[in-house]
């Protein structure tokens, strides 16, 4: 088994992009509650990226 690799900014950035794609899908399917949760996840990832940057 490989060791756990701590999340770096590139992992968080990929998660942010995935969250935005899922957000658009939830918008098109008109699923408001999940869309809001995914938006909050993306926002949290953005804050985490900024925290790691400095």
Coordinates of C-alpha atoms in Angstrom, one line a residue:
X1 CA 0.0 0.0 0.0
X2 CA 1.2 3.5 -0.7
X3 CA 1.4 6.1 2.0
X4 CA -1.2 8.8 2.2
X5 CA -0.1 11.9 0.4
X6 CA -1.2 15.2 2.0
X7 CA -3.3 17.4 -0.3
X8 CA -1.3 20.0 -2.0
X9 CA -2.6 23.0 -3.9
X10 CA -2.8 21.1 -7.1
X11 CA -5.1 18.5 -5.5
X12 CA -7.3 21.2 -4.2
X13 CA -7.4 22.9 -7.5
X14 CA -8.5 19.7 -9.2
X15 CA -11.2 19.4 -6.6
X16 CA -12.3 23.0 -7.2
X17 CA -12.7 22.4 -11.0
X18 CA -14.6 19.1 -10.3
X19 CA -16.9 21.0 -7.9
X20 CA -17.6 23.6 -10.5
X21 CA -18.5 21.0 -13.2
X22 CA -20.8 19.3 -10.7
X23 CA -22.3 22.6 -9.8
X24 CA -23.2 23.3 -13.5
X25 CA -24.7 19.8 -13.7
X26 CA -26.8 20.4 -10.6
X27 CA -27.9 23.7 -12.0
X28 CA -29.0 22.2 -15.3
X29 CA -30.9 19.4 -13.4
X30 CA -32.5 22.0 -11.1
X31 CA -31.4 20.3 -7.8
X32 CA -31.1 23.4 -5.6
X33 CA -30.0 21.8 -2.3
X34 CA -27.2 19.7 -3.8
X35 CA -26.1 22.7 -5.9
X36 CA -25.8 24.8 -2.8
X37 CA -23.7 22.2 -1.1
X38 CA -21.4 21.8 -4.1
X39 CA -21.0 25.6 -4.3
X40 CA -20.0 25.7 -0.6
X41 CA -17.5 22.8 -1.2
X42 CA -16.0 24.8 -4.1
X43 CA -15.8 27.9 -2.0
X44 CA -14.1 26.0 0.8
X45 CA -11.6 24.5 -1.6
X46 CA -10.8 28.1 -2.8
X47 CA -10.3 29.2 0.7
X48 CA -8.0 26.2 1.4
X49 CA -5.9 27.0 -1.7
X50 CA -5.5 30.6 -0.5
X51 CA -4.5 29.4 3.0
X52 CA -1.9 27.1 1.6
X53 CA -0.5 29.8 -0.7
X54 CA 0.4 32.1 2.1

